[in-house]
mmCIF file of C-alpha atoms in Angstrom:
data_model
loop_
_atom_site.group_PDB
_atom_site.id
_atom_site.type_symbol
_atom_site.label_atom_id
_atom_site.label_comp_id
_atom_site.label_asym_id
_atom_site.label_seq_id
_atom_site.Cartn_x
_atom_site.Cartn_y
_atom_site.Cartn_z
ATOM 1 C CA MET A 1274 44.569 8.120 -4.425
ATOM 2 C CA GLN A 1275 47.934 9.215 -5.763
ATOM 3 C CA ASP A 1276 49.631 12.406 -4.672
ATOM 4 C CA HIS A 1277 49.264 15.231 -7.114
ATOM 5 C CA HIS A 1278 52.795 16.476 -7.332
ATOM 6 C CA SER A 1279 53.870 16.575 -10.929
ATOM 7 C CA CYS A 1280 51.757 17.852 -13.759
ATOM 8 C CA GLY A 1281 54.565 17.289 -16.193
ATOM 9 C CA CYS A 1282 55.613 20.909 -15.921
ATOM 10 C CA GLY A 1283 58.386 20.264 -13.429
ATOM 11 C CA HIS A 1284 56.731 22.120 -10.576
ATOM 12 C CA ASP A 1285 56.225 20.801 -7.106
ATOM 13 C CA HIS A 1286 52.668 21.733 -6.236
ATOM 14 C CA ALA A 1287 53.140 21.551 -2.500
ATOM 15 C CA HIS A 1288 55.484 24.529 -2.269
ATOM 16 C CA HIS A 1289 54.834 28.112 -3.238
ATOM 17 C CA HIS A 1290 57.596 30.366 -4.492
ATOM 18 C CA GLU A 1291 57.827 33.719 -6.189
ATOM 19 C CA GLY A 1292 56.188 34.092 -9.584
ATOM 20 C CA GLU A 1293 53.106 32.351 -8.247
ATOM 21 C CA THR A 1294 50.556 33.509 -10.786
ATOM 22 C CA ASN A 1295 52.883 32.563 -13.598
ATOM 23 C CA LYS A 1296 53.055 29.049 -12.196
ATOM 24 C CA TYR A 1297 49.331 28.610 -12.748
ATOM 25 C CA LEU A 1298 49.357 30.261 -16.159
ATOM 26 C CA ASP A 1299 52.351 28.089 -17.101
ATOM 27 C CA THR A 1300 50.416 24.983 -16.094
ATOM 28 C CA LEU A 1301 47.411 26.011 -18.187
ATOM 29 C CA LYS A 1302 49.701 26.488 -21.207
ATOM 30 C CA PHE A 1303 50.267 22.717 -21.252
ATOM 31 C CA TYR A 1304 46.600 22.212 -22.085
ATOM 32 C CA ASN A 1305 44.274 23.210 -24.860
ATOM 33 C CA THR A 1306 42.041 25.773 -23.149
ATOM 34 C CA ASP A 1307 41.106 27.810 -26.200
ATOM 35 C CA LEU A 1308 37.772 26.125 -26.872
ATOM 36 C CA ASN A 1309 34.944 27.120 -29.171
ATOM 37 C CA ASP A 1310 31.539 26.736 -27.518
ATOM 38 C CA LEU A 1311 29.773 25.996 -30.811
ATOM 39 C CA GLU A 1312 32.283 23.262 -31.666
ATOM 40 C CA VAL A 1313 31.738 21.697 -28.242
ATOM 41 C CA GLN A 1314 27.958 21.794 -28.753
ATOM 42 C CA GLU A 1315 28.339 20.155 -32.153
ATOM 43 C CA ALA A 1316 30.642 17.415 -30.831
ATOM 44 C CA VAL A 1317 28.166 16.636 -28.050
ATOM 45 C CA ARG A 1318 25.210 16.697 -30.439
ATOM 46 C CA LYS A 1319 27.022 14.177 -32.652
ATOM 47 C CA ILE A 1320 27.802 11.832 -29.741
ATOM 48 C CA ILE A 1321 24.203 11.988 -28.549
ATOM 49 C CA ALA A 1322 22.795 11.409 -32.051
ATOM 50 C CA GLU A 1323 25.132 8.548 -32.936
ATOM 51 C CA LYS A 1324 25.996 6.751 -29.703
ATOM 52 C CA VAL A 1325 23.405 7.158 -26.954
ATOM 53 C CA LEU A 1326 20.854 4.629 -28.208
ATOM 54 C CA GLU A 1327 23.304 1.725 -28.160
ATOM 55 C CA ASN A 1328 23.810 2.342 -24.421
ATOM 56 C CA ASP A 1329 20.085 2.265 -23.640
ATOM 57 C CA THR A 1330 20.295 -1.276 -22.233
ATOM 58 C CA PRO A 1331 19.436 -3.017 -18.954
ATOM 59 C CA GLU A 1332 23.161 -3.647 -18.320
ATOM 60 C CA VAL A 1333 23.997 0.049 -18.583
ATOM 61 C CA LYS A 1334 21.008 0.967 -16.388
ATOM 62 C CA LYS A 1335 22.198 -1.497 -13.744
ATOM 63 C CA PHE A 1336 25.660 0.001 -13.909
ATOM 64 C CA LEU A 1337 24.238 3.525 -13.617
ATOM 65 C CA PHE A 1338 22.246 2.522 -10.555
ATOM 66 C CA GLY A 1339 25.479 1.347 -8.946
ATOM 67 C CA SER A 1340 27.095 4.719 -9.717
ATOM 68 C CA ILE A 1341 24.429 6.820 -7.984
ATOM 69 C CA GLU A 1342 25.357 9.107 -5.119
ATOM 70 C CA LEU A 1343 22.070 9.030 -3.242
ATOM 71 C CA THR A 1344 21.881 12.584 -2.009
ATOM 72 C CA THR A 1345 19.872 14.539 0.513
ATOM 73 C CA LEU A 1346 20.855 18.193 0.973
ATOM 74 C CA SER A 1347 17.697 19.743 2.248
ATOM 75 C CA CYS A 1348 16.933 22.449 4.771
ATOM 76 C CA THR A 1349 14.558 19.951 6.408
ATOM 77 C CA ASP A 1350 17.074 17.096 6.843
ATOM 78 C CA SER A 1351 17.277 15.854 10.427
ATOM 79 C CA ASP A 1352 18.877 12.975 12.304
ATOM 80 C CA THR A 1353 15.581 11.110 11.959
ATOM 81 C CA SER A 1354 15.159 11.681 8.224
ATOM 82 C CA VAL A 1355 18.801 10.893 7.417
ATOM 83 C CA MET A 1356 18.591 7.698 9.461
ATOM 84 C CA ALA A 1357 15.499 6.644 7.487
ATOM 85 C CA PHE A 1358 17.257 7.600 4.239
ATOM 86 C CA THR A 1359 20.210 5.371 5.169
ATOM 87 C CA GLU A 1360 17.937 2.502 6.275
ATOM 88 C CA LYS A 1361 16.514 2.462 2.740
ATOM 89 C CA VAL A 1362 19.994 1.623 1.448
ATOM 90 C CA ASN A 1363 20.247 -1.160 4.058
ATOM 91 C CA GLU A 1364 16.855 -2.578 3.012
ATOM 92 C CA PHE A 1365 17.678 -2.344 -0.686
ATOM 93 C CA ASP A 1366 20.023 -5.339 -0.663
ATOM 94 C CA ALA A 1367 17.339 -7.654 0.674
ATOM 95 C CA THR A 1368 14.602 -6.235 -1.567
ATOM 96 C CA PHE A 1369 16.579 -6.222 -4.836
ATOM 97 C CA PRO A 1370 19.295 -8.885 -4.466
ATOM 98 C CA ASP A 1371 19.940 -8.906 -8.219
ATOM 99 C CA LEU A 1372 20.869 -5.195 -8.377
ATOM 100 C CA PRO A 1373 24.004 -3.363 -7.226
ATOM 101 C CA HIS A 1374 23.748 -1.019 -4.236
ATOM 102 C CA VAL A 1375 24.245 2.701 -4.771
ATOM 103 C CA ALA A 1376 27.839 3.953 -4.742
ATOM 104 C CA THR A 1377 27.469 6.606 -2.075
ATOM 105 C CA ILE A 1378 25.191 8.334 0.397
ATOM 106 C CA CYS A 1379 25.795 12.094 0.266
ATOM 107 C CA VAL A 1380 24.738 14.372 3.152
ATOM 108 C CA TYR A 1381 25.670 17.516 5.054
ATOM 109 C CA PRO A 1382 28.632 17.069 7.459
ATOM 110 C CA CYS A 1383 26.450 17.259 10.565
ATOM 111 C CA PHE A 1384 24.902 13.935 9.499
ATOM 112 C CA ALA A 1385 28.096 11.993 8.770
ATOM 113 C CA SER A 1386 27.969 10.184 12.108
ATOM 114 C CA VAL A 1387 24.270 9.322 11.663
ATOM 115 C CA VAL A 1388 24.979 7.690 8.306
ATOM 116 C CA LYS A 1389 28.052 5.924 9.677
ATOM 117 C CA ASP A 1390 26.127 4.527 12.657
ATOM 118 C CA THR A 1391 23.153 3.431 10.532
ATOM 119 C CA LEU A 1392 24.749 2.109 7.345
ATOM 120 C CA GLU A 1393 25.122 -1.675 7.234
ATOM 121 C CA VAL A 1394 25.932 -2.231 3.552
ATOM 122 C CA GLU A 1395 29.555 -2.939 2.694
ATOM 123 C CA GLY A 1396 31.115 -0.792 0.000
ATOM 124 C CA VAL A 1397 28.806 2.231 0.158
ATOM 125 C CA GLU A 1398 30.854 5.416 0.558
ATOM 126 C CA ILE A 1399 29.791 8.223 2.891
ATOM 127 C CA ALA A 1400 30.181 11.581 1.155
ATOM 128 C CA CYS A 1401 29.744 14.983 2.772
ATOM 129 C CA VAL A 1402 29.474 18.335 1.055
ATOM 130 C CA SER A 1403 31.834 20.715 2.800
ATOM 131 C CA GLY A 1404 33.684 23.996 2.570
ATOM 132 C CA SER A 1405 30.621 26.206 2.981
ATOM 133 C CA PHE A 1406 28.475 24.399 0.424
ATOM 134 C CA PRO A 1407 27.002 25.598 -1.933
ATOM 135 C CA SER A 1408 28.596 29.063 -2.131
ATOM 136 C CA SER A 1409 32.139 28.257 -0.968
ATOM 137 C CA GLN A 1410 32.056 31.749 0.546
ATOM 138 C CA ALA A 1411 33.639 31.230 3.944
ATOM 139 C CA LEU A 1412 36.983 31.797 5.593
ATOM 140 C CA ILE A 1413 39.414 29.004 4.730
ATOM 141 C CA GLU A 1414 39.761 28.163 8.453
ATOM 142 C CA VAL A 1415 36.034 27.419 8.584
ATOM 143 C CA LYS A 1416 36.176 25.267 5.439
ATOM 144 C CA VAL A 1417 39.148 23.287 6.717
ATOM 145 C CA ALA A 1418 37.462 22.712 10.090
ATOM 146 C CA GLU A 1419 34.243 21.568 8.455
ATOM 147 C CA THR A 1420 36.111 19.150 6.193
ATOM 148 C CA ALA A 1421 38.248 17.719 8.992
ATOM 149 C CA LEU A 1422 35.211 17.247 11.254
ATOM 150 C CA ALA A 1423 33.256 15.484 8.494
ATOM 151 C CA VAL A 1424 36.127 13.045 7.968
ATOM 152 C CA LYS A 1425 36.478 12.482 11.721
ATOM 153 C CA ASP A 1426 32.745 11.686 11.887
ATOM 154 C CA GLY A 1427 32.962 9.046 9.182
ATOM 155 C CA ALA A 1428 32.932 10.735 5.765
ATOM 156 C CA THR A 1429 35.000 8.709 3.283
ATOM 157 C CA GLU A 1430 34.564 11.295 0.522
ATOM 158 C CA ILE A 1431 34.315 15.094 0.634
ATOM 159 C CA ASP A 1432 32.615 17.282 -1.997
ATOM 160 C CA ILE A 1433 33.854 20.882 -1.903
ATOM 161 C CA VAL A 1434 32.926 23.827 -4.100
ATOM 162 C CA MET A 1435 35.650 25.565 -6.065
ATOM 163 C CA PRO A 1436 35.697 29.270 -5.101
ATOM 164 C CA VAL A 1437 34.064 30.437 -8.324
ATOM 165 C CA GLY A 1438 34.541 34.156 -7.578
ATOM 166 C CA LYS A 1439 38.297 33.690 -7.213
ATOM 167 C CA PHE A 1440 38.359 31.829 -10.532
ATOM 168 C CA LEU A 1441 36.403 34.541 -12.362
ATOM 169 C CA ASP A 1442 38.767 37.151 -10.872
ATOM 170 C CA GLY A 1443 41.723 35.239 -12.295
ATOM 171 C CA ASN A 1444 43.013 34.748 -8.754
ATOM 172 C CA TYR A 1445 44.340 31.269 -9.444
ATOM 173 C CA GLU A 1446 46.804 31.265 -6.574
ATOM 174 C CA ASP A 1447 44.177 31.733 -3.848
ATOM 175 C CA LEU A 1448 41.843 29.386 -5.729
ATOM 176 C CA CYS A 1449 44.403 26.572 -5.720
ATOM 177 C CA ASP A 1450 45.496 27.289 -2.135
ATOM 178 C CA ASP A 1451 41.863 26.998 -1.009
ATOM 179 C CA ILE A 1452 41.429 23.626 -2.713
ATOM 180 C CA GLN A 1453 44.818 22.357 -1.565
ATOM 181 C CA GLU A 1454 44.234 23.207 2.096
ATOM 182 C CA GLN A 1455 40.939 21.343 2.040
ATOM 183 C CA LYS A 1456 42.665 18.410 0.338
ATOM 184 C CA VAL A 1457 45.090 18.242 3.276
ATOM 185 C CA ALA A 1458 42.126 18.311 5.676
ATOM 186 C CA CYS A 1459 40.570 15.368 3.800
ATOM 187 C CA GLY A 1460 43.381 13.051 4.868
ATOM 188 C CA ASP A 1461 42.636 9.697 3.220
ATOM 189 C CA ALA A 1462 39.156 10.721 2.077
ATOM 190 C CA ALA A 1463 38.743 11.320 -1.665
ATOM 191 C CA MET A 1464 37.989 14.937 -2.564
ATOM 192 C CA LYS A 1465 35.551 16.004 -5.245
ATOM 193 C CA VAL A 1466 35.744 19.601 -6.460
ATOM 194 C CA ILE A 1467 32.478 21.092 -7.710
ATOM 195 C CA LEU A 1468 33.153 23.575 -10.518
ATOM 196 C CA GLU A 1469 29.604 25.027 -10.636
ATOM 197 C CA THR A 1470 29.851 24.937 -14.420
ATOM 198 C CA GLY A 1471 26.629 26.914 -14.920
ATOM 199 C CA CYS A 1472 28.377 29.941 -13.395
ATOM 200 C CA LEU A 1473 31.505 29.524 -15.539
ATOM 201 C CA LYS A 1474 29.561 30.166 -18.760
ATOM 202 C CA THR A 1475 32.162 29.097 -21.376
ATOM 203 C CA ALA A 1476 33.842 25.857 -22.387
ATOM 204 C CA SER A 1477 37.247 27.533 -21.989
ATOM 205 C CA ASN A 1478 36.458 28.494 -18.391
ATOM 206 C CA ILE A 1479 35.230 24.985 -17.607
ATOM 207 C CA LYS A 1480 38.415 23.506 -19.069
ATOM 208 C CA LYS A 1481 40.647 25.883 -17.062
ATOM 209 C CA ALA A 1482 38.705 25.306 -13.841
ATOM 210 C CA SER A 1483 38.972 21.536 -14.366
ATOM 211 C CA ILE A 1484 42.743 21.676 -14.835
ATOM 212 C CA LEU A 1485 43.375 23.999 -11.892
ATOM 213 C CA SER A 1486 41.179 21.867 -9.612
ATOM 214 C CA MET A 1487 42.998 18.667 -10.586
ATOM 215 C CA TYR A 1488 46.349 20.425 -10.221
ATOM 216 C CA ALA A 1489 45.371 21.545 -6.709
ATOM 217 C CA GLY A 1490 44.474 18.021 -5.625
ATOM 218 C CA ALA A 1491 40.970 17.042 -6.765
ATOM 219 C CA ASP A 1492 40.372 13.286 -6.946
ATOM 220 C CA TYR A 1493 37.110 13.935 -8.817
ATOM 221 C CA ILE A 1494 35.701 16.920 -10.615
ATOM 222 C CA LYS A 1495 31.970 17.472 -10.328
ATOM 223 C CA THR A 1496 29.739 19.704 -12.421
ATOM 224 C CA SER A 1497 27.343 21.390 -10.030
ATOM 225 C CA THR A 1498 25.867 21.808 -6.579
ATOM 226 C CA GLY A 1499 22.300 21.640 -7.897
ATOM 227 C CA LYS A 1500 21.636 24.902 -6.067
ATOM 228 C CA GLU A 1501 22.249 27.286 -8.993
ATOM 229 C CA LYS A 1502 19.957 27.998 -11.961
ATOM 230 C CA ILE A 1503 22.039 25.968 -14.407
ATOM 231 C CA SER A 1504 23.216 22.558 -13.256
ATOM 232 C CA ALA A 1505 24.976 19.752 -15.129
ATOM 233 C CA THR A 1506 24.931 19.858 -18.933
ATOM 234 C CA PRO A 1507 26.301 17.316 -21.411
ATOM 235 C CA GLU A 1508 28.547 20.049 -22.839
ATOM 236 C CA ALA A 1509 30.134 20.754 -19.441
ATOM 237 C CA ALA A 1510 30.678 17.035 -18.850
ATOM 238 C CA TYR A 1511 32.254 16.680 -22.295
ATOM 239 C CA VAL A 1512 34.762 19.475 -21.619
ATOM 240 C CA MET A 1513 35.532 18.055 -18.166
ATOM 241 C CA CYS A 1514 36.140 14.619 -19.692
ATOM 242 C CA GLN A 1515 38.547 16.162 -22.191
ATOM 243 C CA ALA A 1516 40.390 17.863 -19.318
ATOM 244 C CA ILE A 1517 40.561 14.586 -17.363
ATOM 245 C CA LYS A 1518 41.894 12.802 -20.440
ATOM 246 C CA GLU A 1519 44.611 15.388 -21.088
ATOM 247 C CA TYR A 1520 45.570 15.457 -17.412
ATOM 248 C CA TYR A 1521 45.844 11.656 -17.371
ATOM 249 C CA GLU A 1522 48.000 11.654 -20.512
ATOM 250 C CA LYS A 1523 50.365 14.221 -18.969
ATOM 251 C CA THR A 1524 50.558 12.973 -15.369
ATOM 252 C CA GLY A 1525 49.351 9.372 -15.319
ATOM 253 C CA ILE A 1526 46.891 10.407 -12.594
ATOM 254 C CA GLN A 1527 43.322 9.176 -13.090
ATOM 255 C CA ILE A 1528 40.634 11.612 -11.953
ATOM 256 C CA GLY A 1529 36.965 10.726 -11.581
ATOM 257 C CA LEU A 1530 33.905 12.540 -12.958
ATOM 258 C CA LYS A 1531 30.641 13.350 -11.210
ATOM 259 C CA PRO A 1532 27.822 15.007 -13.125
ATOM 260 C CA ALA A 1533 25.328 16.337 -10.568
ATOM 261 C CA GLY A 1534 22.268 18.536 -10.491
ATOM 262 C CA GLY A 1535 19.470 18.449 -13.026
ATOM 263 C CA ILE A 1536 19.827 14.755 -13.885
ATOM 264 C CA ASN A 1537 16.098 14.264 -14.261
ATOM 265 C CA THR A 1538 15.645 11.288 -16.587
ATOM 266 C CA VAL A 1539 17.213 7.927 -17.298
ATOM 267 C CA MET A 1540 18.129 9.285 -20.720
ATOM 268 C CA ASP A 1541 20.077 12.124 -19.066
ATOM 269 C CA ALA A 1542 22.106 9.548 -17.151
ATOM 270 C CA ILE A 1543 22.723 7.432 -20.252
ATOM 271 C CA THR A 1544 23.871 10.569 -22.063
ATOM 272 C CA TYR A 1545 26.546 11.240 -19.409
ATOM 273 C CA TYR A 1546 27.582 7.595 -19.497
ATOM 274 C CA THR A 1547 27.943 7.806 -23.274
ATOM 275 C CA ILE A 1548 30.077 10.948 -23.116
ATOM 276 C CA VAL A 1549 32.429 9.302 -20.600
ATOM 277 C CA LYS A 1550 32.610 6.159 -22.725
ATOM 278 C CA GLU A 1551 33.364 8.082 -25.927
ATOM 279 C CA VAL A 1552 35.882 10.570 -24.486
ATOM 280 C CA LEU A 1553 37.561 8.618 -21.674
ATOM 281 C CA GLY A 1554 36.823 4.986 -22.494
ATOM 282 C CA GLU A 1555 36.164 1.827 -20.506
ATOM 283 C CA LYS A 1556 38.765 2.565 -17.813
ATOM 284 C CA TRP A 1557 36.411 5.224 -16.409
ATOM 285 C CA LEU A 1558 33.266 3.101 -16.594
ATOM 286 C CA THR A 1559 33.391 1.791 -13.039
ATOM 287 C CA ASN A 1560 31.444 3.032 -10.043
ATOM 288 C CA LYS A 1561 34.712 4.319 -8.607
ATOM 289 C CA TRP A 1562 35.556 6.739 -11.442
ATOM 290 C CA PHE A 1563 32.074 7.646 -12.679
ATOM 291 C CA ARG A 1564 29.412 8.892 -10.291
ATOM 292 C CA LEU A 1565 26.017 10.501 -10.708
ATOM 293 C CA GLY A 1566 24.874 12.989 -8.099
ATOM 294 C CA THR A 1567 21.136 12.453 -7.929
ATOM 295 C CA SER A 1568 18.399 10.849 -5.889
ATOM 296 C CA ARG A 1569 15.558 11.307 -8.318
ATOM 297 C CA LEU A 1570 17.264 8.908 -10.693
ATOM 298 C CA ALA A 1571 17.231 5.951 -8.291
ATOM 299 C CA ASN A 1572 13.465 5.332 -8.510
ATOM 300 C CA LEU A 1573 13.419 6.090 -12.255
ATOM 301 C CA LEU A 1574 16.123 3.517 -12.974
ATOM 302 C CA LEU A 1575 14.457 0.965 -10.694
ATOM 303 C CA SER A 1576 11.166 1.490 -12.494
ATOM 304 C CA GLU A 1577 12.754 0.926 -15.910
ATOM 305 C CA LEU A 1578 14.686 -2.129 -14.735
ATOM 306 C CA LYS A 1579 11.564 -3.661 -13.154
ATOM 307 C CA GLY A 1580 9.172 -2.649 -15.935
ATOM 308 C CA GLU A 1581 6.749 -0.967 -13.518
ATOM 309 C CA GLU A 1582 6.714 2.129 -11.355
ATOM 310 C CA VAL A 1583 8.829 1.590 -8.239
ATOM 311 C CA LYS A 1584 9.001 4.198 -5.477
ATOM 312 C CA PHE A 1585 11.555 2.626 -3.175
ATOM 313 C CA PHE A 1586 13.677 5.623 -2.178
#
C-alpha cells in the first residue's frame, strides 16, 4: 500500500502544525461534500433499476464469493469454534475445486494466532477487528496495543472503527490522529476504517468521513460494524465510491471498499457490485479492492451457483 502523504493540497499528513483544524477543513474543500440525500437516493435507484440485472450471472456470483470476508464476531467465539471455522476454509478447496476461496477470514484479535496456525489455503487474508470494536470508545493507547498485538499474532489486515463521536463533534484533528496512530501500529497490514454509516445519517457526513479516513491513512473504507441498527446501504456505498473516485483522481492512491453488515441476499451483494462497477469501474472489481463483510452470503452464493441448497459454512 502506498503512503498517504499528499492529498494534492500540499500538506504533509505526517506532521501537525498550528492551524490544525483548518488543515482538515482545507482538505475537505477540495472535494464535493455538499450532497443532497434525495439526489443520492435517485442516482442509486436508477443504477439498481437499469444495471443490476445484467450482473446477475454465474461469473459475477463466483467473483463475489471470492470477495467474501468470512466473518465471525460473536460473544460465543472460542479457540475451538474459530479453529473449526478456519478448517471449513481449508476443506472448501477440496470440496469445490472449481470455485475461488474466500478473500479473508475476519475474527477478533484474540483469535488471530488460531486462524494463522490453522489456515492452510494460500492467499486468504487474516483480518482482525481492532481499536475497541465496535464502539471505538477506548483510550488510543489501548487501541494501538490491540492493533499491534493482532498484527504480531498474524493479522494481515486490520479493521478499525472511526471514532464516530469525534466526527459528529467536528473534532477532525483527534479523529485523524486516532486513525493515523492505528495505521502506524498496523505496520505492513492493510487498514480498513469502518465509518458506521448508519450513525452518520447524511450523504454529506458519509462523504466527509470517507475523505478524512482516507486522508488519515485508510487503505479501505468500510460501511458498518454490523452491530448498530442500520448497517450497509446502497446509498452509503454509492457515496463512499464517489469519495474513493475523487480521492484517486486527486492523489493517484487507490482505496478499497468493503460493504459490511446487513448483506442478507445474493441480490444485495450484486447491488453493491453494480454500484462499484458503475461509479469506480473495472479497476476496483478485484478481490483485493472490493470486499464483502458477511458470512451469511457464503452459503447463499454457493446454493445459487450449485442450483441446490448448500450449507457448507
